[in-house]
Amino acid sequence: MTVLRRVVWVLGVVAALAVVGTSAAALVLDDDAEQPRLTLRGSGVSATLPAAHWRIAPPDTGIVYRDADGRRLVGLTGPAVYREGACVSDRTLSRAFAGFVPRSGRPLRTVARAWAEAATLDVTTGRPTGPVRLRVSEDRVDADVGVPPGPCNPARQHLTVVAAGDQALVLLRDVGVAGALPQEAAEEIVDSVR
């Protein structure tokens, strides 16, 4: 019986080490901040996120915005989602998401406008919930966008689109609600794009 317990104990330790080893592939310890970090990867680009409350979805998982007729407006795959399940009535909603999209030769402003217009579109009326005003700098576009009414929707969201070679990082986050991604954390993510 003692040998069996030792074998079970050794197998338990091996299983725990396998889980820790597998998790270490996506979890990185930042020497400066001593906080766990996740790495969001695109095609030859990456961004670093604080591990707390973030989850990187599998590459075959996506976020897609559609118009009233169901046509795809914009989308991305393998996103990082922040505080997923923030809404009791719709557990798929999160307080923020980030992901890389191909620019396909399009100017950054064009990519950002497509995302901003999609985010503000009220599919029940087919109209935007408000005007889209982009703030453009050399390698970054920001916009505050109105959000269609809904039981868990904030009044507005903040969109940041950052150039990353032939791709762009899209970061869309709720503003002014409990559990929203703080501005400082969003800036750290944007600054980490490589």
mmCIF file of C-alpha atoms in Angstrom:
data_model
loop_
_atom_site.group_PDB
_atom_site.id
_atom_site.type_symbol
_atom_site.label_atom_id
_atom_site.label_comp_id
_atom_site.label_asym_id
_atom_site.label_seq_id
_atom_site.Cartn_x
_atom_site.Cartn_y
_atom_site.Cartn_z
ATOM 1 C CA MET A 1 0.000 0.000 0.000
ATOM 2 C CA THR A 2 2.861 2.427 0.779
ATOM 3 C CA VAL A 3 4.424 1.876 -2.660
ATOM 4 C CA LEU A 4 1.076 2.644 -4.307
ATOM 5 C CA ARG A 5 0.797 5.908 -2.321
ATOM 6 C CA ARG A 6 4.304 6.927 -3.402
ATOM 7 C CA VAL A 7 3.499 6.178 -7.031
ATOM 8 C CA VAL A 8 0.275 8.210 -6.809
ATOM 9 C CA TRP A 9 2.166 11.069 -5.090
ATOM 10 C CA VAL A 10 4.894 11.065 -7.761
ATOM 11 C CA LEU A 11 2.287 11.031 -10.530
ATOM 12 C CA GLY A 12 0.517 13.946 -8.841
ATOM 13 C CA VAL A 13 3.738 15.958 -8.728
ATOM 14 C CA VAL A 14 4.474 15.151 -12.387
ATOM 15 C CA ALA A 15 0.951 16.234 -13.384
ATOM 16 C CA ALA A 16 1.282 19.493 -11.424
ATOM 17 C CA LEU A 17 4.638 20.235 -13.067
ATOM 18 C CA ALA A 18 3.136 19.556 -16.500
ATOM 19 C CA VAL A 19 0.334 22.027 -15.825
ATOM 20 C CA VAL A 20 2.779 24.662 -14.557
ATOM 21 C CA GLY A 21 5.077 24.082 -17.542
ATOM 22 C CA THR A 22 2.200 24.418 -19.995
ATOM 23 C CA SER A 23 0.942 27.611 -18.338
ATOM 24 C CA ALA A 24 4.389 29.160 -18.416
ATOM 25 C CA ALA A 25 4.223 29.285 -22.216
ATOM 26 C CA ALA A 26 1.713 32.150 -22.096
ATOM 27 C CA LEU A 27 2.508 33.612 -18.683
ATOM 28 C CA VAL A 28 5.655 35.703 -18.439
ATOM 29 C CA LEU A 29 7.073 37.329 -15.330
ATOM 30 C CA ASP A 30 8.063 40.935 -16.011
ATOM 31 C CA ASP A 31 11.265 41.661 -14.062
ATOM 32 C CA ASP A 32 10.518 45.368 -13.670
ATOM 33 C CA ALA A 33 6.970 45.149 -12.388
ATOM 34 C CA GLU A 34 7.073 41.675 -10.856
ATOM 35 C CA GLN A 35 3.557 41.153 -12.181
ATOM 36 C CA PRO A 36 2.469 38.254 -14.359
ATOM 37 C CA ARG A 37 1.985 39.211 -18.014
ATOM 38 C CA LEU A 38 0.335 37.641 -21.041
ATOM 39 C CA THR A 39 1.630 38.016 -24.566
ATOM 40 C CA LEU A 40 -0.899 38.625 -27.331
ATOM 41 C CA ARG A 41 0.593 37.624 -30.660
ATOM 42 C CA GLY A 42 -0.190 38.607 -34.219
ATOM 43 C CA SER A 43 1.727 37.693 -37.354
ATOM 44 C CA GLY A 44 5.231 38.820 -36.411
ATOM 45 C CA VAL A 45 3.973 41.341 -33.820
ATOM 46 C CA SER A 46 3.005 41.194 -30.166
ATOM 47 C CA ALA A 47 1.627 43.172 -27.241
ATOM 48 C CA THR A 48 1.998 42.552 -23.527
ATOM 49 C CA LEU A 49 -0.994 42.575 -21.187
ATOM 50 C CA PRO A 50 -1.235 42.340 -17.412
ATOM 51 C CA ALA A 51 -2.419 38.811 -16.626
ATOM 52 C CA ALA A 52 -5.023 39.899 -14.063
ATOM 53 C CA HIS A 53 -8.537 39.595 -15.544
ATOM 54 C CA TRP A 54 -7.306 38.961 -19.125
ATOM 55 C CA ARG A 55 -7.726 35.765 -21.139
ATOM 56 C CA ILE A 56 -6.327 35.065 -24.580
ATOM 57 C CA ALA A 57 -8.859 33.171 -26.645
ATOM 58 C CA PRO A 58 -7.859 30.334 -28.989
ATOM 59 C CA PRO A 59 -6.883 31.368 -32.541
ATOM 60 C CA ASP A 60 -10.101 29.908 -33.970
ATOM 61 C CA THR A 61 -12.230 32.158 -31.733
ATOM 62 C CA GLY A 62 -13.183 35.603 -32.935
ATOM 63 C CA ILE A 63 -15.011 38.838 -32.328
ATOM 64 C CA VAL A 64 -17.132 39.988 -35.260
ATOM 65 C CA TYR A 65 -19.328 43.052 -35.729
ATOM 66 C CA ARG A 66 -22.186 42.676 -38.231
ATOM 67 C CA ASP A 67 -24.694 45.071 -39.720
ATOM 68 C CA ALA A 68 -28.485 44.745 -39.464
ATOM 69 C CA ASP A 69 -28.482 42.334 -42.436
ATOM 70 C CA GLY A 70 -25.844 40.092 -40.858
ATOM 71 C CA ARG A 71 -22.989 41.205 -43.130
ATOM 72 C CA ARG A 72 -19.580 41.200 -41.508
ATOM 73 C CA LEU A 73 -18.243 44.718 -40.932
ATOM 74 C CA VAL A 74 -15.030 44.028 -38.977
ATOM 75 C CA GLY A 75 -13.578 41.199 -36.956
ATOM 76 C CA LEU A 76 -10.509 39.627 -35.470
ATOM 77 C CA THR A 77 -9.452 36.189 -34.272
ATOM 78 C CA GLY A 78 -7.593 35.024 -31.179
ATOM 79 C CA PRO A 79 -8.471 38.109 -29.120
ATOM 80 C CA ALA A 80 -7.483 38.894 -25.577
ATOM 81 C CA VAL A 81 -10.593 39.634 -23.513
ATOM 82 C CA TYR A 82 -10.720 41.603 -20.266
ATOM 83 C CA ARG A 83 -13.195 40.679 -17.550
ATOM 84 C CA GLU A 84 -15.104 38.269 -19.734
ATOM 85 C CA GLY A 85 -18.536 37.520 -18.322
ATOM 86 C CA ALA A 86 -18.931 41.037 -16.876
ATOM 87 C CA CYS A 87 -22.619 40.973 -17.784
ATOM 88 C CA VAL A 88 -24.904 38.602 -15.898
ATOM 89 C CA SER A 89 -27.440 38.419 -18.743
ATOM 90 C CA ASP A 90 -24.777 37.834 -21.439
ATOM 91 C CA ARG A 91 -21.633 36.050 -20.233
ATOM 92 C CA THR A 92 -19.954 36.509 -23.621
ATOM 93 C CA LEU A 93 -19.586 40.256 -23.034
ATOM 94 C CA SER A 94 -16.350 41.653 -21.643
ATOM 95 C CA ARG A 95 -15.145 45.062 -20.489
ATOM 96 C CA ALA A 96 -12.429 45.232 -23.173
ATOM 97 C CA PHE A 97 -10.795 43.253 -25.932
ATOM 98 C CA ALA A 98 -7.609 43.520 -27.930
ATOM 99 C CA GLY A 99 -6.328 41.786 -31.030
ATOM 100 C CA PHE A 100 -4.325 42.219 -34.194
ATOM 101 C CA VAL A 101 -5.896 42.721 -37.615
ATOM 102 C CA PRO A 102 -4.236 42.898 -41.044
ATOM 103 C CA ARG A 103 -4.112 46.391 -42.545
ATOM 104 C CA SER A 104 -3.982 44.967 -46.085
ATOM 105 C CA GLY A 105 -2.361 48.142 -47.384
ATOM 106 C CA ARG A 106 -5.065 50.344 -45.868
ATOM 107 C CA PRO A 107 -4.127 53.502 -43.958
ATOM 108 C CA LEU A 108 -4.436 53.175 -40.183
ATOM 109 C CA ARG A 109 -7.167 55.835 -40.201
ATOM 110 C CA THR A 110 -9.301 53.651 -42.515
ATOM 111 C CA VAL A 111 -8.924 50.606 -40.260
ATOM 112 C CA ALA A 112 -9.817 52.674 -37.181
ATOM 113 C CA ARG A 113 -12.850 54.272 -38.851
ATOM 114 C CA ALA A 114 -14.225 50.837 -39.820
ATOM 115 C CA TRP A 115 -13.918 49.614 -36.218
ATOM 116 C CA ALA A 116 -15.357 52.815 -34.729
ATOM 117 C CA GLU A 117 -18.357 52.787 -37.075
ATOM 118 C CA ALA A 118 -18.993 49.099 -36.409
ATOM 119 C CA ALA A 119 -18.816 49.580 -32.629
ATOM 120 C CA THR A 120 -21.289 52.462 -32.673
ATOM 121 C CA LEU A 121 -23.796 50.846 -35.058
ATOM 122 C CA ASP A 122 -27.202 50.073 -33.572
ATOM 123 C CA VAL A 123 -28.235 46.974 -35.530
ATOM 124 C CA THR A 124 -31.884 47.386 -34.506
ATOM 125 C CA THR A 125 -32.124 50.744 -36.290
ATOM 126 C CA GLY A 126 -29.257 50.384 -38.766
ATOM 127 C CA ARG A 127 -27.949 53.789 -37.678
ATOM 128 C CA PRO A 128 -24.916 54.826 -35.623
ATOM 129 C CA THR A 129 -25.529 55.840 -32.013
ATOM 130 C CA GLY A 130 -23.464 58.959 -32.537
ATOM 131 C CA PRO A 131 -20.829 60.607 -34.686
ATOM 132 C CA VAL A 132 -17.370 59.089 -34.978
ATOM 133 C CA ARG A 133 -14.513 61.543 -34.438
ATOM 134 C CA LEU A 134 -11.045 60.137 -34.881
ATOM 135 C CA ARG A 135 -7.946 61.600 -33.248
ATOM 136 C CA VAL A 136 -5.059 60.654 -35.512
ATOM 137 C CA SER A 137 -1.346 60.727 -34.767
ATOM 138 C CA GLU A 138 1.516 59.195 -36.730
ATOM 139 C CA ASP A 139 1.055 55.562 -35.677
ATOM 140 C CA ARG A 140 -2.096 55.678 -33.563
ATOM 141 C CA VAL A 141 -5.783 56.543 -33.870
ATOM 142 C CA ASP A 142 -8.144 57.071 -30.913
ATOM 143 C CA ALA A 143 -11.904 57.577 -30.819
ATOM 144 C CA ASP A 144 -14.611 57.737 -28.184
ATOM 145 C CA VAL A 145 -17.637 55.915 -29.529
ATOM 146 C CA GLY A 146 -21.238 55.803 -28.414
ATOM 147 C CA VAL A 147 -22.590 52.349 -27.740
ATOM 148 C CA PRO A 148 -26.004 51.005 -28.772
ATOM 149 C CA PRO A 149 -28.383 50.682 -25.819
ATOM 150 C CA GLY A 150 -28.387 47.364 -24.024
ATOM 151 C CA PRO A 151 -28.757 45.954 -20.511
ATOM 152 C CA CYS A 152 -24.986 45.681 -19.984
ATOM 153 C CA ASN A 153 -23.646 48.276 -22.387
ATOM 154 C CA PRO A 154 -21.775 51.322 -21.110
ATOM 155 C CA ALA A 155 -22.694 54.754 -22.497
ATOM 156 C CA ARG A 156 -19.407 54.854 -24.387
ATOM 157 C CA GLN A 157 -16.280 52.955 -25.267
ATOM 158 C CA HIS A 158 -12.780 54.058 -26.175
ATOM 159 C CA LEU A 159 -11.138 52.673 -29.312
ATOM 160 C CA THR A 160 -7.385 52.722 -29.858
ATOM 161 C CA VAL A 161 -5.848 51.391 -33.067
ATOM 162 C CA VAL A 162 -2.055 51.222 -33.234
ATOM 163 C CA ALA A 163 0.147 50.545 -36.262
ATOM 164 C CA ALA A 164 2.210 47.362 -35.985
ATOM 165 C CA GLY A 165 3.933 46.881 -39.327
ATOM 166 C CA ASP A 166 1.392 45.579 -41.820
ATOM 167 C CA GLN A 167 -1.024 44.909 -38.959
ATOM 168 C CA ALA A 168 -2.855 46.991 -36.382
ATOM 169 C CA LEU A 169 -3.631 46.400 -32.729
ATOM 170 C CA VAL A 170 -7.300 47.081 -32.002
ATOM 171 C CA LEU A 171 -8.111 47.819 -28.347
ATOM 172 C CA LEU A 172 -11.753 48.558 -27.552
ATOM 173 C CA ARG A 173 -12.666 49.164 -23.920
ATOM 174 C CA ASP A 174 -15.668 50.253 -21.872
ATOM 175 C CA VAL A 175 -15.431 53.630 -20.150
ATOM 176 C CA GLY A 176 -17.167 54.868 -16.998
ATOM 177 C CA VAL A 177 -18.433 51.549 -15.635
ATOM 178 C CA ALA A 178 -17.372 49.321 -12.772
ATOM 179 C CA GLY A 179 -14.634 46.919 -13.808
ATOM 180 C CA ALA A 180 -13.538 48.987 -16.819
ATOM 181 C CA LEU A 181 -9.908 48.722 -17.933
ATOM 182 C CA PRO A 182 -8.080 51.744 -16.494
ATOM 183 C CA GLN A 183 -6.595 54.254 -18.943
ATOM 184 C CA GLU A 184 -3.078 53.650 -17.549
ATOM 185 C CA ALA A 185 -3.351 49.912 -18.200
ATOM 186 C CA ALA A 186 -4.570 50.578 -21.740
ATOM 187 C CA GLU A 187 -1.584 52.854 -22.376
ATOM 188 C CA GLU A 188 0.820 50.176 -21.116
ATOM 189 C CA ILE A 189 -0.670 47.708 -23.598
ATOM 190 C CA VAL A 190 -0.421 50.203 -26.464
ATOM 191 C CA ASP A 191 3.172 51.057 -25.524
ATOM 192 C CA SER A 192 4.122 47.353 -25.509
ATOM 193 C CA VAL A 193 3.273 46.756 -29.184
ATOM 194 C CA ARG A 194 6.352 45.348 -30.976
#
